[in-house]
PDB file of C-alpha atoms in Angstrom:
ATOM      1  CA  GLU P 982     -12.583   7.679  27.300  1.00 73.00           C
ATOM      2  CA  LEU P 983     -12.730  11.449  25.988  1.00 72.00           C
ATOM      3  CA  LEU P 984     -14.784  10.591  23.930  1.00 73.00           C
ATOM      4  CA  PHE P 985     -17.522   8.917  24.845  1.00 69.00           C
ATOM      5  CA  MET P 986     -18.094  11.829  27.911  1.00 72.00           C
ATOM      6  CA  LEU P 987     -18.273  14.521  24.521  1.00 73.00           C
ATOM      7  CA  GLY P 988     -20.707  11.533  22.958  1.00 72.00           C
ATOM      8  CA  GLU P 989     -22.454  11.974  25.745  1.00 71.00           C
ATOM      9  CA  VAL P 990     -21.717  15.394  25.385  1.00 71.00           C
ATOM     10  CA  VAL P 991     -23.974  15.097  23.132  1.00 71.00           C
ATOM     11  CA  GLU P 992     -26.703  12.475  23.344  1.00 67.00           C
ATOM     12  CA  THR P 993     -27.587  14.002  26.272  1.00 65.00           C
ATOM     13  CA  ARG P 994     -28.110  17.039  23.980  1.00 59.00           C
ATOM     14  CA  SER P 995     -31.193  15.467  22.963  1.00 55.00           C
ATOM     15  CA  LEU P 996     -32.030  13.724  25.534  1.00 49.00           C
ATOM     16  CA  GLU P 997     -30.955  10.601  24.228  1.00 56.00           C
ATOM     17  CA  THR P 998     -28.570   7.997  27.115  1.00 54.00           C
ATOM     18  CA  GLY P 999     -25.027   7.613  27.126  1.00 57.00           C
ATOM     19  CA  GLN P1000     -25.992   3.961  27.473  1.00 81.00           C
ATOM     20  CA  HIS P1001     -26.979   4.629  23.586  1.00 83.00           C
ATOM     21  CA  ILE P1002     -23.226   5.779  22.355  1.00 86.00           C
ATOM     22  CA  ARG P1003     -22.108   2.749  23.255  1.00 87.00           C
ATOM     23  CA  ARG P1004     -24.173  -0.030  22.970  1.00 91.00           C
ATOM     24  CA  VAL P1005     -23.608   1.245  18.986  1.00 93.00           C
ATOM     25  CA  ALA P1006     -19.633   0.954  19.386  1.00 93.00           C
ATOM     26  CA  LYS P1007     -20.434  -2.666  21.042  1.00 94.00           C
ATOM     27  CA  VAL P1008     -22.582  -3.653  18.354  1.00 97.00           C
ATOM     28  CA  ALA P1009     -20.241  -1.795  15.761  1.00 97.00           C
ATOM     29  CA  ARG P1010     -17.043  -3.125  17.014  1.00 97.00           C
ATOM     30  CA  PHE P1011     -19.002  -6.942  17.209  1.00 97.00           C
ATOM     31  CA  LEU P1012     -20.257  -5.876  13.346  1.00 98.00           C
ATOM     32  CA  ALA P1013     -16.810  -4.843  12.352  1.00 98.00           C
ATOM     33  CA  ILE P1014     -15.304  -9.013  13.244  1.00 98.00           C
ATOM     34  CA  LYS P1015     -17.814 -10.790  12.367  1.00 98.00           C
ATOM     35  CA  ALA P1016     -16.960  -8.222   8.360  1.00 98.00           C
ATOM     36  CA  GLY P1017     -13.107  -9.693   8.684  1.00 97.00           C
ATOM     37  CA  LEU P1018     -12.113  -6.459  10.540  1.00 98.00           C
ATOM     38  CA  SER P1019      -8.960  -6.718  12.006  1.00 97.00           C
ATOM     39  CA  GLU P1020      -9.217  -6.012  16.216  1.00 97.00           C
ATOM     40  CA  ASP P1021      -7.034  -3.065  16.019  1.00 96.00           C
ATOM     41  CA  ALA P1022      -9.780  -1.685  13.123  1.00 97.00           C
ATOM     42  CA  ALA P1023     -12.199  -2.740  14.854  1.00 97.00           C
ATOM     43  CA  ASP P1024     -10.415  -1.293  18.329  1.00 96.00           C
ATOM     44  CA  LEU P1025     -10.857   2.289  16.580  1.00 95.00           C
ATOM     45  CA  ILE P1026     -14.592   1.657  15.111  1.00 97.00           C
ATOM     46  CA  GLU P1027     -15.627   0.688  18.543  1.00 95.00           C
ATOM     47  CA  MET P1028     -13.720   4.089  20.190  1.00 93.00           C
ATOM     48  CA  ALA P1029     -15.149   6.323  17.087  1.00 94.00           C
ATOM     49  CA  ALA P1030     -18.731   4.834  16.781  1.00 94.00           C
ATOM     50  CA  PRO P1031     -19.491   7.580  19.878  1.00 90.00           C
ATOM     51  CA  MET P1032     -18.295  10.100  17.824  1.00 90.00           C
ATOM     52  CA  HIS P1033     -20.958   9.534  15.056  1.00 93.00           C
ATOM     53  CA  ASP P1034     -24.197  11.999  15.660  1.00 90.00           C
ATOM     54  CA  ILE P1035     -21.387  15.252  17.093  1.00 90.00           C
ATOM     55  CA  GLY P1036     -22.040  17.115  15.046  1.00 92.00           C
ATOM     56  CA  LYS P1037     -25.984  17.804  16.379  1.00 90.00           C
ATOM     57  CA  VAL P1038     -23.677  20.182  18.670  1.00 88.00           C
ATOM     58  CA  GLY P1039     -24.682  22.736  15.570  1.00 91.00           C
ATOM     59  CA  ILE P1040     -28.966  21.812  15.615  1.00 91.00           C
ATOM     60  CA  ALA P1041     -31.245  23.644  17.146  1.00 91.00           C
ATOM     61  CA  ASP P1042     -32.233  22.042  19.947  1.00 86.00           C
ATOM     62  CA  ALA P1043     -35.954  22.893  18.774  1.00 89.00           C
ATOM     63  CA  ILE P1044     -35.617  20.411  16.286  1.00 90.00           C
ATOM     64  CA  LEU P1045     -33.523  18.434  18.266  1.00 84.00           C
ATOM     65  CA  ASN P1046     -36.204  16.856  20.735  1.00 81.00           C
ATOM     66  CA  LYS P1047     -39.138  17.636  18.518  1.00 85.00           C
ATOM     67  CA  PRO P1048     -42.100  15.028  19.444  1.00 80.00           C
ATOM     68  CA  GLY P1049     -43.267  14.354  15.665  1.00 81.00           C
ATOM     69  CA  LYS P1050     -42.330  14.005  12.868  1.00 85.00           C
ATOM     70  CA  LEU P1051     -39.947  17.101  11.415  1.00 90.00           C
ATOM     71  CA  GLY P1052     -41.109  18.873   8.096  1.00 94.00           C
ATOM     72  CA  PRO P1053     -39.565  18.751   5.333  1.00 95.00           C
ATOM     73  CA  ALA P1054     -36.996  22.474   6.158  1.00 96.00           C
ATOM     74  CA  GLU P1055     -36.967  21.166   9.588  1.00 96.00           C
ATOM     75  CA  PHE P1056     -35.511  17.570   7.792  1.00 95.00           C
ATOM     76  CA  GLU P1057     -32.891  19.988   5.959  1.00 96.00           C
ATOM     77  CA  GLU P1058     -31.902  21.137   8.365  1.00 96.00           C
ATOM     78  CA  MET P1059     -31.264  18.351  10.471  1.00 95.00           C
ATOM     79  CA  LYS P1060     -29.375  17.097   7.568  1.00 96.00           C
ATOM     80  CA  LYS P1061     -27.183  19.647   8.195  1.00 97.00           C
ATOM     81  CA  HIS P1062     -25.091  18.017  11.119  1.00 95.00           C
ATOM     82  CA  ALA P1063     -24.029  15.134   9.738  1.00 97.00           C
ATOM     83  CA  ASN P1064     -21.797  18.207   7.374  1.00 97.00           C
ATOM     84  CA  ILE P1065     -21.341  19.847  10.770  1.00 95.00           C
ATOM     85  CA  GLY P1066     -19.193  16.758  12.585  1.00 93.00           C
ATOM     86  CA  PHE P1067     -16.710  16.405   8.878  1.00 95.00           C
ATOM     87  CA  ARG P1068     -15.676  20.496   9.830  1.00 93.00           C
ATOM     88  CA  ILE P1069     -15.477  19.719  13.276  1.00 89.00           C
ATOM     89  CA  LEU P1070     -12.764  16.557  13.561  1.00 90.00           C
ATOM     90  CA  GLY P1071     -12.088  16.761   9.527  1.00 85.00           C
ATOM     91  CA  ASN P1072      -9.109  19.162  10.276  1.00 82.00           C
ATOM     92  CA  VAL P1073      -7.417  16.419  12.851  1.00 83.00           C
ATOM     93  CA  GLU P1074      -4.877  14.477  12.095  1.00 83.00           C
ATOM     94  CA  ARG P1075      -4.690  11.484  13.386  1.00 89.00           C
ATOM     95  CA  PRO P1076      -6.191   7.288  12.476  1.00 90.00           C
ATOM     96  CA  LEU P1077      -8.286   7.492  15.500  1.00 91.00           C
ATOM     97  CA  ILE P1078      -9.631  10.691  14.703  1.00 91.00           C
ATOM     98  CA  GLY P1079     -10.296  10.637  10.565  1.00 93.00           C
ATOM     99  CA  VAL P1080     -12.203   7.935  11.700  1.00 95.00           C
ATOM    100  CA  ALA P1081     -14.388   9.376  13.645  1.00 94.00           C
ATOM    101  CA  ALA P1082     -14.720  11.878  10.583  1.00 95.00           C
ATOM    102  CA  ALA P1083     -14.968   9.769   7.973  1.00 96.00           C
ATOM    103  CA  ILE P1084     -17.913   8.016  10.910  1.00 97.00           C
ATOM    104  CA  ALA P1085     -19.758  11.181  10.982  1.00 96.00           C
ATOM    105  CA  HIS P1086     -19.415  12.410   7.746  1.00 97.00           C
ATOM    106  CA  GLU P1087     -20.988   9.610   6.244  1.00 98.00           C
ATOM    107  CA  HIS P1088     -23.615   7.311   8.369  1.00 97.00           C
ATOM    108  CA  HIS P1089     -26.954   9.087   7.097  1.00 98.00           C
ATOM    109  CA  GLU P1090     -25.789   8.050   3.147  1.00 98.00           C
ATOM    110  CA  ARG P1091     -27.315   5.037   2.504  1.00 98.00           C
ATOM    111  CA  PHE P1092     -25.615   2.340   0.028  1.00 98.00           C
ATOM    112  CA  ASP P1093     -28.166   2.797  -2.383  1.00 98.00           C
ATOM    113  CA  GLY P1094     -27.264   6.573  -3.086  1.00 98.00           C
ATOM    114  CA  GLN P1095     -29.938   7.689  -2.333  1.00 98.00           C
ATOM    115  CA  GLY P1096     -28.659   9.244   1.309  1.00 98.00           C
ATOM    116  CA  TYR P1097     -27.030  12.650   2.867  1.00 97.00           C
ATOM    117  CA  PRO P1098     -24.800  15.103   3.227  1.00 97.00           C
ATOM    118  CA  ASN P1099     -23.454  13.341  -1.216  1.00 97.00           C
ATOM    119  CA  GLY P1100     -25.896  11.302  -2.263  1.00 98.00           C
ATOM    120  CA  ILE P1101     -22.713   8.287  -2.354  1.00 98.00           C
ATOM    121  CA  GLN P1102     -23.337   4.639  -2.566  1.00 97.00           C
ATOM    122  CA  GLY P1103     -21.768   1.178  -1.728  1.00 98.00           C
ATOM    123  CA  THR P1104     -18.934   0.686  -1.071  1.00 97.00           C
ATOM    124  CA  ASP P1105     -17.868   4.390  -1.642  1.00 98.00           C
ATOM    125  CA  ILE P1106     -19.371   4.953   1.934  1.00 98.00           C
ATOM    126  CA  SER P1107     -16.380   3.927   4.301  1.00 98.00           C
ATOM    127  CA  LEU P1108     -16.901   0.294   5.830  1.00 98.00           C
ATOM    128  CA  GLU P1109     -16.528   1.430   8.970  1.00 98.00           C
ATOM    129  CA  ALA P1110     -19.304   4.392   8.859  1.00 98.00           C
ATOM    130  CA  ARG P1111     -21.345   1.384   6.773  1.00 98.00           C
ATOM    131  CA  ILE P1112     -20.999  -0.720  10.420  1.00 98.00           C
ATOM    132  CA  VAL P1113     -22.096   1.889  13.027  1.00 98.00           C
ATOM    133  CA  SER P1114     -24.989   2.453  10.382  1.00 98.00           C
ATOM    134  CA  ILE P1115     -26.753  -0.679  10.860  1.00 98.00           C
ATOM    135  CA  ALA P1116     -25.287  -0.455  15.022  1.00 97.00           C
ATOM    136  CA  ASP P1117     -27.046   3.676  15.443  1.00 95.00           C
ATOM    137  CA  VAL P1118     -29.996   2.083  13.668  1.00 97.00           C
ATOM    138  CA  LEU P1119     -30.456  -0.975  16.239  1.00 97.00           C
ATOM    139  CA  ASP P1120     -30.429   1.002  18.341  1.00 93.00           C
ATOM    140  CA  ALA P1121     -32.634   3.168  18.049  1.00 90.00           C
ATOM    141  CA  LEU P1122     -35.231   1.143  16.971  1.00 94.00           C
ATOM    142  CA  ALA P1123     -35.281  -1.104  19.804  1.00 92.00           C
ATOM    143  CA  SER P1124     -35.177   2.314  21.800  1.00 85.00           C
ATOM    144  CA  SER P1125     -37.662   5.030  23.125  1.00 78.00           C
ATOM    145  CA  ARG P1126     -37.587   8.090  21.368  1.00 70.00           C
ATOM    146  CA  SER P1127     -39.415  11.043  22.616  1.00 64.00           C
ATOM    147  CA  TYR P1128     -40.828  11.247  18.108  1.00 65.00           C
ATOM    148  CA  LYS P1129     -41.404   7.389  19.073  1.00 74.00           C
ATOM    149  CA  LYS P1130     -42.111   3.414  21.215  1.00 85.00           C
ATOM    150  CA  ALA P1131     -39.587   0.955  21.215  1.00 89.00           C
ATOM    151  CA  TRP P1132     -40.336  -1.119  18.584  1.00 94.00           C
ATOM    152  CA  ASP P1133     -40.105  -5.549  18.977  1.00 94.00           C
ATOM    153  CA  ASP P1134     -37.140  -7.194  17.071  1.00 95.00           C
ATOM    154  CA  GLU P1135     -39.220  -8.512  14.737  1.00 96.00           C
ATOM    155  CA  ARG P1136     -40.596  -6.023  13.186  1.00 97.00           C
ATOM    156  CA  ILE P1137     -36.922  -3.874  13.467  1.00 97.00           C
ATOM    157  CA  LYS P1138     -35.960  -6.879  11.559  1.00 98.00           C
ATOM    158  CA  ASP P1139     -37.941  -6.763   9.147  1.00 98.00           C
ATOM    159  CA  TYR P1140     -36.662  -3.025   8.408  1.00 98.00           C
ATOM    160  CA  PHE P1141     -33.796  -3.954   7.889  1.00 98.00           C
ATOM    161  CA  LEU P1142     -34.149  -7.213   5.391  1.00 98.00           C
ATOM    162  CA  ALA P1143     -36.337  -4.227   3.686  1.00 98.00           C
ATOM    163  CA  GLN P1144     -33.795  -2.357   3.770  1.00 98.00           C
ATOM    164  CA  ARG P1145     -30.680  -4.992   2.290  1.00 98.00           C
ATOM    165  CA  GLY P1146     -29.484  -2.652  -0.492  1.00 98.00           C
ATOM    166  CA  LEU P1147     -31.337  -0.423  -0.199  1.00 98.00           C
ATOM    167  CA  GLN P1148     -30.517   1.448   2.703  1.00 98.00           C
ATOM    168  CA  PHE P1149     -28.180  -0.931   4.220  1.00 98.00           C
ATOM    169  CA  ASP P1150     -25.095  -3.085   3.014  1.00 98.00           C
ATOM    170  CA  PRO P1151     -26.694  -6.122   2.238  1.00 98.00           C
ATOM    171  CA  TYR P1152     -22.807  -8.232   3.552  1.00 98.00           C
ATOM    172  CA  LEU P1153     -23.376  -6.873   7.352  1.00 98.00           C
ATOM    173  CA  VAL P1154     -27.232  -7.107   7.331  1.00 98.00           C
ATOM    174  CA  ASP P1155     -26.400 -10.950   6.512  1.00 98.00           C
ATOM    175  CA  ILE P1156     -23.557 -10.564   9.232  1.00 98.00           C
ATOM    176  CA  LEU P1157     -26.228  -8.313  11.870  1.00 98.00           C
ATOM    177  CA  LEU P1158     -29.944 -10.560  11.206  1.00 98.00           C
ATOM    178  CA  THR P1159     -27.520 -14.890  11.627  1.00 98.00           C
ATOM    179  CA  HIS P1160     -26.022 -13.222  14.292  1.00 98.00           C
ATOM    180  CA  TRP P1161     -28.730 -11.791  16.483  1.00 97.00           C
ATOM    181  CA  ASP P1162     -29.063 -13.101  19.577  1.00 96.00           C
ATOM    182  CA  THR P1163     -25.360 -12.096  20.423  1.00 96.00           C
ATOM    183  CA  VAL P1164     -26.063  -9.413  19.489  1.00 96.00           C
ATOM    184  CA  GLN P1165     -29.268  -8.896  21.411  1.00 93.00           C
ATOM    185  CA  ALA P1166     -27.172 -10.490  24.013  1.00 91.00           C
ATOM    186  CA  LEU P1167     -24.558  -8.218  24.060  1.00 89.00           C
ATOM    187  CA  ARG P1168     -26.177  -5.124  23.512  1.00 86.00           C
ATOM    188  CA  ASP P1169     -28.430  -5.882  26.215  1.00 81.00           C
ATOM    189  CA  ALA P1170     -25.205  -7.543  28.793  1.00 72.00           C
ATOM    190  CA  SER P1171     -23.268  -4.344  28.627  1.00 59.00           C
ATOM    191  CA  PHE P1172     -26.070  -1.887  28.784  1.00 55.00           C
ATOM    192  CA  PRO P1173     -29.320  -2.516  29.758  1.00 48.00           C
ATOM    193  CA  ARG P1174     -32.132  -0.743  27.371  1.00 45.00           C
ATOM    194  CA  ASN P1175     -34.757  -0.491  30.994  1.00 41.00           C
ATOM    195  CA  SER P1176     -31.034   0.434  33.293  1.00 37.00           C
ATOM    196  CA  SER P1177     -31.742   3.703  34.154  1.00 32.00           C
ATOM    197  CA  PHE P1178     -27.898   3.540  34.648  1.00 29.00           C
ATOM    198  CA  GLY P1179     -26.094   6.967  32.978  1.00 32.00           C
ATOM    199  CA  ASP P1180     -29.693   7.762  32.241  1.00 32.00           C
ATOM    200  CA  PHE P1181     -29.853  11.533  32.462  1.00 23.00           C
ATOM    201  CA  GLN P1182     -33.019  12.280  31.164  1.00 24.00           C
TER     202      GLN P1182
END
């Protein structure tokens, strides 16, 4: 509960809703189970996922809430949130916080090695971060943000197909697309995208 509350603080500061982190957590747990992880490992991912953007506490409001595309310098500043999140969480010697630290640090790494902050690739990226990356991007694309309108399902599926093996782990993309209807039902049944409950905007 504390991790969810802290995650909601970060999301509220960036004009998002607590529903975002809860949907990400639920989808991440589902993907973890379908990827063959144990119930306990999937539970850890679900509990840790809300902290994936905790490093945004160190990013200026003007960058977090800019209603358009970030410029090169602004994007470089935004990228720092991955390392900030790792510094916040990385010194706590608890399994749950260790998973949260890895996710915060690596959820913007890409399968092809073109991500940040360290440009690691493939299975060198923790499985937990690869899973949360997909859940996070899915919810971001499907939701309206200060800088974009929500995408429809077909456009989102096309994006994941195009980024299979590039931005995302191809095995996890296949799981997502195979279970697409179940994932969407899980997201909408648990925390509807159009609900006002818990919305701080």
